[in-house]
Amino acid sequence: MAKTPTGLTAADLFERNRKWAASMVEQDAGFFSDLASQQAPEYLWIGCSDSRVPANELLGMAPGELFVHRNIANVVAHSDLNALSVIQFAVDVLKVKHIILCGHYGCSGVGAALNYTRVGLADNWLGHVRDVREKHGKYLGNVAGKAAADRLVELNVAEQVINIAQSTVVRDAWERDQPLTIHSWVYGVHDGLLRDLGITISGQAEIEPKLQAVLQGYLESPK
């Protein structure tokens, strides 16, 4: 795919939009009419706002197949009504069957939290990731540099998965036996591939053993 030129004006972007819409209709004349008639995704994707992590594209999914929420460093805080409202709408209204929490290697937000780098107002938001660093510091003790940043990315994913699982929306869904599975993934910007951290949970009883298995692996791993 050709690289998008820099310095595009608003008029340029509208023109690119018209060409894209025309190409979609050329491939499927009913594409937009079908899309407008309903929204019935089975997946909620919670990921980072990083422009290099396009959720639909990296999963090979078309518009309408993925409900998406993004923020800096893919955080799900218990006090964040934005994220919680998205989860509630996805679970209670859209009846998604899967929630994918996906971080990515090379996350600048996680890197700033790891190294206590000041970036401005976002420092307040990244306090959530610094909390993860402090909470799970012993799992960072045997790594440094890029390896430490990668591990904090993974630990942050693990922590946010637990936050999702402990939300009232998800607990209520499981209590009424609604099928719902939470996934812990990390995307490699350097190779375009997804990794499964192994914290895949479909009920409260699965949280602790799967989390501990992943954390124990960090203690045993040399890097």
PDB file of C-alpha atoms in Angstrom:
ATOM      1  CA  MET A   1       0.000   0.000   0.000  1.00  0.00           C
ATOM      2  CA  ALA A   2       1.360   3.403  -0.989  1.00  0.00           C
ATOM      3  CA  LYS A   3       2.388   5.632   1.876  1.00  0.00           C
ATOM      4  CA  THR A   4       0.032   8.546   2.493  1.00  0.00           C
ATOM      5  CA  PRO A   5       1.720  11.854   1.653  1.00  0.00           C
ATOM      6  CA  THR A   6       2.192  14.394   4.422  1.00  0.00           C
ATOM      7  CA  GLY A   7       0.656  17.865   4.519  1.00  0.00           C
ATOM      8  CA  LEU A   8      -2.788  16.856   3.249  1.00  0.00           C
ATOM      9  CA  THR A   9      -5.451  19.560   3.465  1.00  0.00           C
ATOM     10  CA  ALA A  10      -9.052  19.015   4.533  1.00  0.00           C
ATOM     11  CA  ALA A  11     -10.025  19.141   0.847  1.00  0.00           C
ATOM     12  CA  ASP A  12      -7.489  16.400   0.116  1.00  0.00           C
ATOM     13  CA  LEU A  13      -8.967  14.229   2.852  1.00  0.00           C
ATOM     14  CA  PHE A  14     -12.509  14.679   1.530  1.00  0.00           C
ATOM     15  CA  GLU A  15     -11.302  13.707  -1.938  1.00  0.00           C
ATOM     16  CA  ARG A  16      -9.616  10.591  -0.558  1.00  0.00           C
ATOM     17  CA  ASN A  17     -12.874   9.771   1.248  1.00  0.00           C
ATOM     18  CA  ARG A  18     -14.874  10.046  -1.974  1.00  0.00           C
ATOM     19  CA  LYS A  19     -12.451   7.743  -3.762  1.00  0.00           C
ATOM     20  CA  TRP A  20     -12.592   5.231  -0.911  1.00  0.00           C
ATOM     21  CA  ALA A  21     -16.414   5.239  -0.836  1.00  0.00           C
ATOM     22  CA  ALA A  22     -16.532   4.786  -4.617  1.00  0.00           C
ATOM     23  CA  SER A  23     -14.104   1.874  -4.439  1.00  0.00           C
ATOM     24  CA  MET A  24     -16.194   0.153  -1.764  1.00  0.00           C
ATOM     25  CA  VAL A  25     -19.363   0.485  -3.878  1.00  0.00           C
ATOM     26  CA  GLU A  26     -17.474  -0.817  -6.895  1.00  0.00           C
ATOM     27  CA  GLN A  27     -16.554  -3.942  -4.948  1.00  0.00           C
ATOM     28  CA  ASP A  28     -20.012  -4.344  -3.370  1.00  0.00           C
ATOM     29  CA  ALA A  29     -22.921  -2.204  -4.571  1.00  0.00           C
ATOM     30  CA  GLY A  30     -24.887  -2.821  -1.369  1.00  0.00           C
ATOM     31  CA  PHE A  31     -22.015  -2.270   1.053  1.00  0.00           C
ATOM     32  CA  PHE A  32     -23.184   0.997   2.617  1.00  0.00           C
ATOM     33  CA  SER A  33     -26.902   0.201   2.545  1.00  0.00           C
ATOM     34  CA  ASP A  34     -26.202  -3.055   4.373  1.00  0.00           C
ATOM     35  CA  LEU A  35     -23.902  -1.267   6.828  1.00  0.00           C
ATOM     36  CA  ALA A  36     -26.498   1.403   7.572  1.00  0.00           C
ATOM     37  CA  SER A  37     -29.218  -1.144   8.322  1.00  0.00           C
ATOM     38  CA  GLN A  38     -27.638  -2.638  11.427  1.00  0.00           C
ATOM     39  CA  GLN A  39     -24.663  -2.852  13.774  1.00  0.00           C
ATOM     40  CA  ALA A  40     -24.144  -6.336  15.168  1.00  0.00           C
ATOM     41  CA  PRO A  41     -20.465  -6.864  16.022  1.00  0.00           C
ATOM     42  CA  GLU A  42     -19.434  -9.829  18.148  1.00  0.00           C
ATOM     43  CA  TYR A  43     -16.237  -8.174  19.330  1.00  0.00           C
ATOM     44  CA  LEU A  44     -15.353  -5.153  21.441  1.00  0.00           C
ATOM     45  CA  TRP A  45     -11.766  -3.991  20.887  1.00  0.00           C
ATOM     46  CA  ILE A  46     -10.158  -1.846  23.590  1.00  0.00           C
ATOM     47  CA  GLY A  47      -6.793  -0.625  22.403  1.00  0.00           C
ATOM     48  CA  CYS A  48      -4.307   2.213  22.283  1.00  0.00           C
ATOM     49  CA  SER A  49      -4.917   5.429  20.355  1.00  0.00           C
ATOM     50  CA  ASP A  50      -1.584   4.918  18.553  1.00  0.00           C
ATOM     51  CA  SER A  51      -2.110   5.544  14.828  1.00  0.00           C
ATOM     52  CA  ARG A  52      -0.011   2.475  13.961  1.00  0.00           C
ATOM     53  CA  VAL A  53      -2.535   0.092  15.534  1.00  0.00           C
ATOM     54  CA  PRO A  54      -5.628   0.091  13.270  1.00  0.00           C
ATOM     55  CA  ALA A  55      -7.968  -2.453  14.868  1.00  0.00           C
ATOM     56  CA  ASN A  56     -10.167  -3.361  11.887  1.00  0.00           C
ATOM     57  CA  GLU A  57      -7.298  -3.579   9.419  1.00  0.00           C
ATOM     58  CA  LEU A  58      -4.966  -5.745  11.483  1.00  0.00           C
ATOM     59  CA  LEU A  59      -7.796  -8.232  12.112  1.00  0.00           C
ATOM     60  CA  GLY A  60      -8.865  -8.184   8.481  1.00  0.00           C
ATOM     61  CA  MET A  61     -12.364  -7.021   9.473  1.00  0.00           C
ATOM     62  CA  ALA A  62     -14.691  -4.671   7.617  1.00  0.00           C
ATOM     63  CA  PRO A  63     -16.532  -1.694   9.140  1.00  0.00           C
ATOM     64  CA  GLY A  64     -19.415  -2.935  11.280  1.00  0.00           C
ATOM     65  CA  GLU A  65     -17.644  -6.063  12.494  1.00  0.00           C
ATOM     66  CA  LEU A  66     -15.763  -4.537  15.418  1.00  0.00           C
ATOM     67  CA  PHE A  67     -16.902  -2.149  18.171  1.00  0.00           C
ATOM     68  CA  VAL A  68     -13.882  -0.048  19.172  1.00  0.00           C
ATOM     69  CA  HIS A  69     -12.712   2.020  22.131  1.00  0.00           C
ATOM     70  CA  ARG A  70      -9.228   3.530  22.180  1.00  0.00           C
ATOM     71  CA  ASN A  71      -7.224   5.694  24.548  1.00  0.00           C
ATOM     72  CA  ILE A  72      -3.588   6.331  25.423  1.00  0.00           C
ATOM     73  CA  ALA A  73      -1.998   3.071  26.638  1.00  0.00           C
ATOM     74  CA  ASN A  74      -5.286   1.082  26.460  1.00  0.00           C
ATOM     75  CA  VAL A  75      -6.272   1.780  30.057  1.00  0.00           C
ATOM     76  CA  VAL A  76      -9.561   0.698  31.648  1.00  0.00           C
ATOM     77  CA  ALA A  77      -9.853   2.595  34.914  1.00  0.00           C
ATOM     78  CA  HIS A  78     -12.694   1.952  37.348  1.00  0.00           C
ATOM     79  CA  SER A  79     -13.354   5.712  37.413  1.00  0.00           C
ATOM     80  CA  ASP A  80     -13.403   6.165  33.625  1.00  0.00           C
ATOM     81  CA  LEU A  81     -17.079   6.488  32.688  1.00  0.00           C
ATOM     82  CA  ASN A  82     -16.125   6.757  29.025  1.00  0.00           C
ATOM     83  CA  ALA A  83     -14.576   3.278  28.863  1.00  0.00           C
ATOM     84  CA  LEU A  84     -17.149   1.778  31.213  1.00  0.00           C
ATOM     85  CA  SER A  85     -20.020   3.193  29.143  1.00  0.00           C
ATOM     86  CA  VAL A  86     -18.537   1.668  26.000  1.00  0.00           C
ATOM     87  CA  ILE A  87     -18.250  -1.704  27.742  1.00  0.00           C
ATOM     88  CA  GLN A  88     -21.816  -1.449  29.052  1.00  0.00           C
ATOM     89  CA  PHE A  89     -23.211  -0.580  25.613  1.00  0.00           C
ATOM     90  CA  ALA A  90     -21.224  -3.356  23.958  1.00  0.00           C
ATOM     91  CA  VAL A  91     -22.240  -6.011  26.495  1.00  0.00           C
ATOM     92  CA  ASP A  92     -25.820  -5.035  27.323  1.00  0.00           C
ATOM     93  CA  VAL A  93     -27.018  -3.555  24.030  1.00  0.00           C
ATOM     94  CA  LEU A  94     -24.872  -5.057  21.270  1.00  0.00           C
ATOM     95  CA  LYS A  95     -24.447  -8.383  23.112  1.00  0.00           C
ATOM     96  CA  VAL A  96     -20.817  -8.807  22.047  1.00  0.00           C
ATOM     97  CA  LYS A  97     -19.358 -12.206  22.839  1.00  0.00           C
ATOM     98  CA  HIS A  98     -15.722 -11.135  23.137  1.00  0.00           C
ATOM     99  CA  ILE A  99     -13.849  -8.208  24.672  1.00  0.00           C
ATOM    100  CA  ILE A 100     -10.296  -7.882  23.338  1.00  0.00           C
ATOM    101  CA  LEU A 101      -7.909  -5.782  25.423  1.00  0.00           C
ATOM    102  CA  CYS A 102      -4.940  -5.181  23.133  1.00  0.00           C
ATOM    103  CA  GLY A 103      -1.747  -3.331  23.966  1.00  0.00           C
ATOM    104  CA  HIS A 104       1.198  -2.932  21.630  1.00  0.00           C
ATOM    105  CA  TYR A 105       4.964  -3.074  21.843  1.00  0.00           C
ATOM    106  CA  GLY A 106       6.638   0.285  21.405  1.00  0.00           C
ATOM    107  CA  CYS A 107       3.834   2.111  23.219  1.00  0.00           C
ATOM    108  CA  SER A 108       5.120   5.603  23.992  1.00  0.00           C
ATOM    109  CA  GLY A 109       2.627   6.024  26.830  1.00  0.00           C
ATOM    110  CA  VAL A 110       3.863   2.893  28.579  1.00  0.00           C
ATOM    111  CA  GLY A 111       7.450   3.958  27.910  1.00  0.00           C
ATOM    112  CA  ALA A 112       6.814   7.330  29.542  1.00  0.00           C
ATOM    113  CA  ALA A 113       5.270   5.613  32.575  1.00  0.00           C
ATOM    114  CA  LEU A 114       8.216   3.219  32.839  1.00  0.00           C
ATOM    115  CA  ASN A 115      10.841   5.939  32.733  1.00  0.00           C
ATOM    116  CA  TYR A 116       8.843   8.630  34.566  1.00  0.00           C
ATOM    117  CA  THR A 117       9.123  10.865  31.496  1.00  0.00           C
ATOM    118  CA  ARG A 118       6.981  13.997  31.654  1.00  0.00           C
ATOM    119  CA  VAL A 119       4.772  14.463  28.610  1.00  0.00           C
ATOM    120  CA  GLY A 120       2.288  17.080  29.841  1.00  0.00           C
ATOM    121  CA  LEU A 121      -1.367  16.766  30.791  1.00  0.00           C
ATOM    122  CA  ALA A 122      -1.330  13.096  29.777  1.00  0.00           C
ATOM    123  CA  ASP A 123       0.940  12.417  32.780  1.00  0.00           C
ATOM    124  CA  ASN A 124      -2.218  12.372  34.878  1.00  0.00           C
ATOM    125  CA  TRP A 125      -3.746   9.656  32.698  1.00  0.00           C
ATOM    126  CA  LEU A 126      -0.517   7.664  32.583  1.00  0.00           C
ATOM    127  CA  GLY A 127      -0.586   7.561  36.358  1.00  0.00           C
ATOM    128  CA  HIS A 128      -2.697   4.426  35.870  1.00  0.00           C
ATOM    129  CA  VAL A 129       0.212   2.760  34.065  1.00  0.00           C
ATOM    130  CA  ARG A 130       2.712   3.983  36.656  1.00  0.00           C
ATOM    131  CA  ASP A 131       0.474   2.279  39.235  1.00  0.00           C
ATOM    132  CA  VAL A 132       0.880  -0.950  37.284  1.00  0.00           C
ATOM    133  CA  ARG A 133       4.655  -0.418  37.302  1.00  0.00           C
ATOM    134  CA  GLU A 134       4.684  -0.025  41.074  1.00  0.00           C
ATOM    135  CA  LYS A 135       2.250  -2.868  41.733  1.00  0.00           C
ATOM    136  CA  HIS A 136       4.121  -5.374  39.576  1.00  0.00           C
ATOM    137  CA  GLY A 137       7.647  -4.012  39.973  1.00  0.00           C
ATOM    138  CA  LYS A 138       9.137  -7.363  40.975  1.00  0.00           C
ATOM    139  CA  TYR A 139       8.298  -8.741  37.534  1.00  0.00           C
ATOM    140  CA  LEU A 140      10.430  -6.029  35.953  1.00  0.00           C
ATOM    141  CA  GLY A 141      13.487  -6.707  38.117  1.00  0.00           C
ATOM    142  CA  ASN A 142      15.228  -9.106  35.742  1.00  0.00           C
ATOM    143  CA  VAL A 143      14.865  -7.032  32.566  1.00  0.00           C
ATOM    144  CA  ALA A 144      15.963  -3.603  31.354  1.00  0.00           C
ATOM    145  CA  GLY A 145      15.694  -1.303  28.363  1.00  0.00           C
ATOM    146  CA  LYS A 146      13.390  -2.460  25.571  1.00  0.00           C
ATOM    147  CA  ALA A 147      12.713  -5.753  27.341  1.00  0.00           C
ATOM    148  CA  ALA A 148      11.441  -3.853  30.383  1.00  0.00           C
ATOM    149  CA  ALA A 149       9.219  -1.652  28.212  1.00  0.00           C
ATOM    150  CA  ASP A 150       7.804  -4.726  26.459  1.00  0.00           C
ATOM    151  CA  ARG A 151       7.130  -6.421  29.764  1.00  0.00           C
ATOM    152  CA  LEU A 152       5.360  -3.386  31.185  1.00  0.00           C
ATOM    153  CA  VAL A 153       3.203  -3.341  28.052  1.00  0.00           C
ATOM    154  CA  GLU A 154       2.226  -6.936  28.871  1.00  0.00           C
ATOM    155  CA  LEU A 155       1.706  -6.277  32.575  1.00  0.00           C
ATOM    156  CA  ASN A 156      -0.472  -3.302  31.703  1.00  0.00           C
ATOM    157  CA  VAL A 157      -2.595  -5.491  29.430  1.00  0.00           C
ATOM    158  CA  ALA A 158      -2.952  -8.047  32.220  1.00  0.00           C
ATOM    159  CA  GLU A 159      -4.003  -5.383  34.721  1.00  0.00           C
ATOM    160  CA  GLN A 160      -6.557  -3.830  32.387  1.00  0.00           C
ATOM    161  CA  VAL A 161      -8.057  -7.253  31.615  1.00  0.00           C
ATOM    162  CA  ILE A 162      -8.581  -7.754  35.342  1.00  0.00           C
ATOM    163  CA  ASN A 163     -10.168  -4.303  35.592  1.00  0.00           C
ATOM    164  CA  ILE A 164     -12.610  -5.235  32.842  1.00  0.00           C
ATOM    165  CA  ALA A 165     -13.413  -8.562  34.484  1.00  0.00           C
ATOM    166  CA  GLN A 166     -14.079  -6.869  37.813  1.00  0.00           C
ATOM    167  CA  SER A 167     -16.391  -4.224  36.373  1.00  0.00           C
ATOM    168  CA  THR A 168     -20.037  -4.431  37.401  1.00  0.00           C
ATOM    169  CA  VAL A 169     -21.102  -4.745  33.761  1.00  0.00           C
ATOM    170  CA  VAL A 170     -19.051  -7.874  33.136  1.00  0.00           C
ATOM    171  CA  ARG A 171     -19.790  -9.439  36.519  1.00  0.00           C
ATOM    172  CA  ASP A 172     -23.523  -8.949  35.964  1.00  0.00           C
ATOM    173  CA  ALA A 173     -23.249 -10.489  32.489  1.00  0.00           C
ATOM    174  CA  TRP A 174     -21.522 -13.572  33.850  1.00  0.00           C
ATOM    175  CA  GLU A 175     -24.036 -13.875  36.689  1.00  0.00           C
ATOM    176  CA  ARG A 176     -26.868 -14.087  34.166  1.00  0.00           C
ATOM    177  CA  ASP A 177     -24.839 -16.632  32.133  1.00  0.00           C
ATOM    178  CA  GLN A 178     -24.366 -14.333  29.160  1.00  0.00           C
ATOM    179  CA  PRO A 179     -21.570 -15.717  26.932  1.00  0.00           C
ATOM    180  CA  LEU A 180     -18.664 -13.290  27.260  1.00  0.00           C
ATOM    181  CA  THR A 181     -14.924 -13.906  27.014  1.00  0.00           C
ATOM    182  CA  ILE A 182     -12.141 -11.407  27.709  1.00  0.00           C
ATOM    183  CA  HIS A 183      -8.858 -11.712  25.814  1.00  0.00           C
ATOM    184  CA  SER A 184      -5.357 -10.355  26.608  1.00  0.00           C
ATOM    185  CA  TRP A 185      -3.460  -9.557  23.417  1.00  0.00           C
ATOM    186  CA  VAL A 186      -0.392  -7.573  22.419  1.00  0.00           C
ATOM    187  CA  TYR A 187       0.262  -6.305  18.896  1.00  0.00           C
ATOM    188  CA  GLY A 188       3.745  -6.087  17.410  1.00  0.00           C
ATOM    189  CA  VAL A 189       4.069  -2.867  15.444  1.00  0.00           C
ATOM    190  CA  HIS A 190       7.390  -4.197  14.135  1.00  0.00           C
ATOM    191  CA  ASP A 191       5.896  -7.289  12.471  1.00  0.00           C
ATOM    192  CA  GLY A 192       2.111  -6.811  12.377  1.00  0.00           C
ATOM    193  CA  LEU A 193       1.407  -9.902  14.485  1.00  0.00           C
ATOM    194  CA  LEU A 194      -0.771 -10.392  17.562  1.00  0.00           C
ATOM    195  CA  ARG A 195       0.378 -12.279  20.667  1.00  0.00           C
ATOM    196  CA  ASP A 196      -1.941 -13.924  23.195  1.00  0.00           C
ATOM    197  CA  LEU A 197      -0.761 -13.420  26.778  1.00  0.00           C
ATOM    198  CA  GLY A 198      -2.931 -16.314  27.953  1.00  0.00           C
ATOM    199  CA  ILE A 199      -5.316 -14.481  30.279  1.00  0.00           C
ATOM    200  CA  THR A 200      -8.467 -15.561  28.457  1.00  0.00           C
ATOM    201  CA  ILE A 201     -11.354 -15.586  30.895  1.00  0.00           C
ATOM    202  CA  SER A 202     -15.049 -16.383  30.667  1.00  0.00           C
ATOM    203  CA  GLY A 203     -15.901 -16.245  34.375  1.00  0.00           C
ATOM    204  CA  GLN A 204     -14.709 -14.906  37.720  1.00  0.00           C
ATOM    205  CA  ALA A 205     -13.171 -18.223  38.819  1.00  0.00           C
ATOM    206  CA  GLU A 206     -10.698 -18.143  35.915  1.00  0.00           C
ATOM    207  CA  ILE A 207      -9.151 -14.767  36.723  1.00  0.00           C
ATOM    208  CA  GLU A 208      -6.710 -15.581  39.508  1.00  0.00           C
ATOM    209  CA  PRO A 209      -5.173 -18.849  38.220  1.00  0.00           C
ATOM    210  CA  LYS A 210      -4.591 -17.488  34.709  1.00  0.00           C
ATOM    211  CA  LEU A 211      -3.137 -14.229  35.989  1.00  0.00           C
ATOM    212  CA  GLN A 212      -0.806 -16.031  38.374  1.00  0.00           C
ATOM    213  CA  ALA A 213       0.380 -18.380  35.627  1.00  0.00           C
ATOM    214  CA  VAL A 214       1.434 -15.416  33.493  1.00  0.00           C
ATOM    215  CA  LEU A 215       3.097 -13.582  36.389  1.00  0.00           C
ATOM    216  CA  GLN A 216       4.987 -16.695  37.487  1.00  0.00           C
ATOM    217  CA  GLY A 217       6.318 -17.022  33.969  1.00  0.00           C
ATOM    218  CA  TYR A 218       7.959 -13.615  34.275  1.00  0.00           C
ATOM    219  CA  LEU A 219       9.807 -14.685  37.411  1.00  0.00           C
ATOM    220  CA  GLU A 220      11.101 -17.783  35.661  1.00  0.00           C
ATOM    221  CA  SER A 221      11.998 -16.065  32.403  1.00  0.00           C
ATOM    222  CA  PRO A 222      15.512 -14.659  32.006  1.00  0.00           C
ATOM    223  CA  LYS A 223      14.216 -11.888  29.715  1.00  0.00           C
TER     224      LYS A 223
END
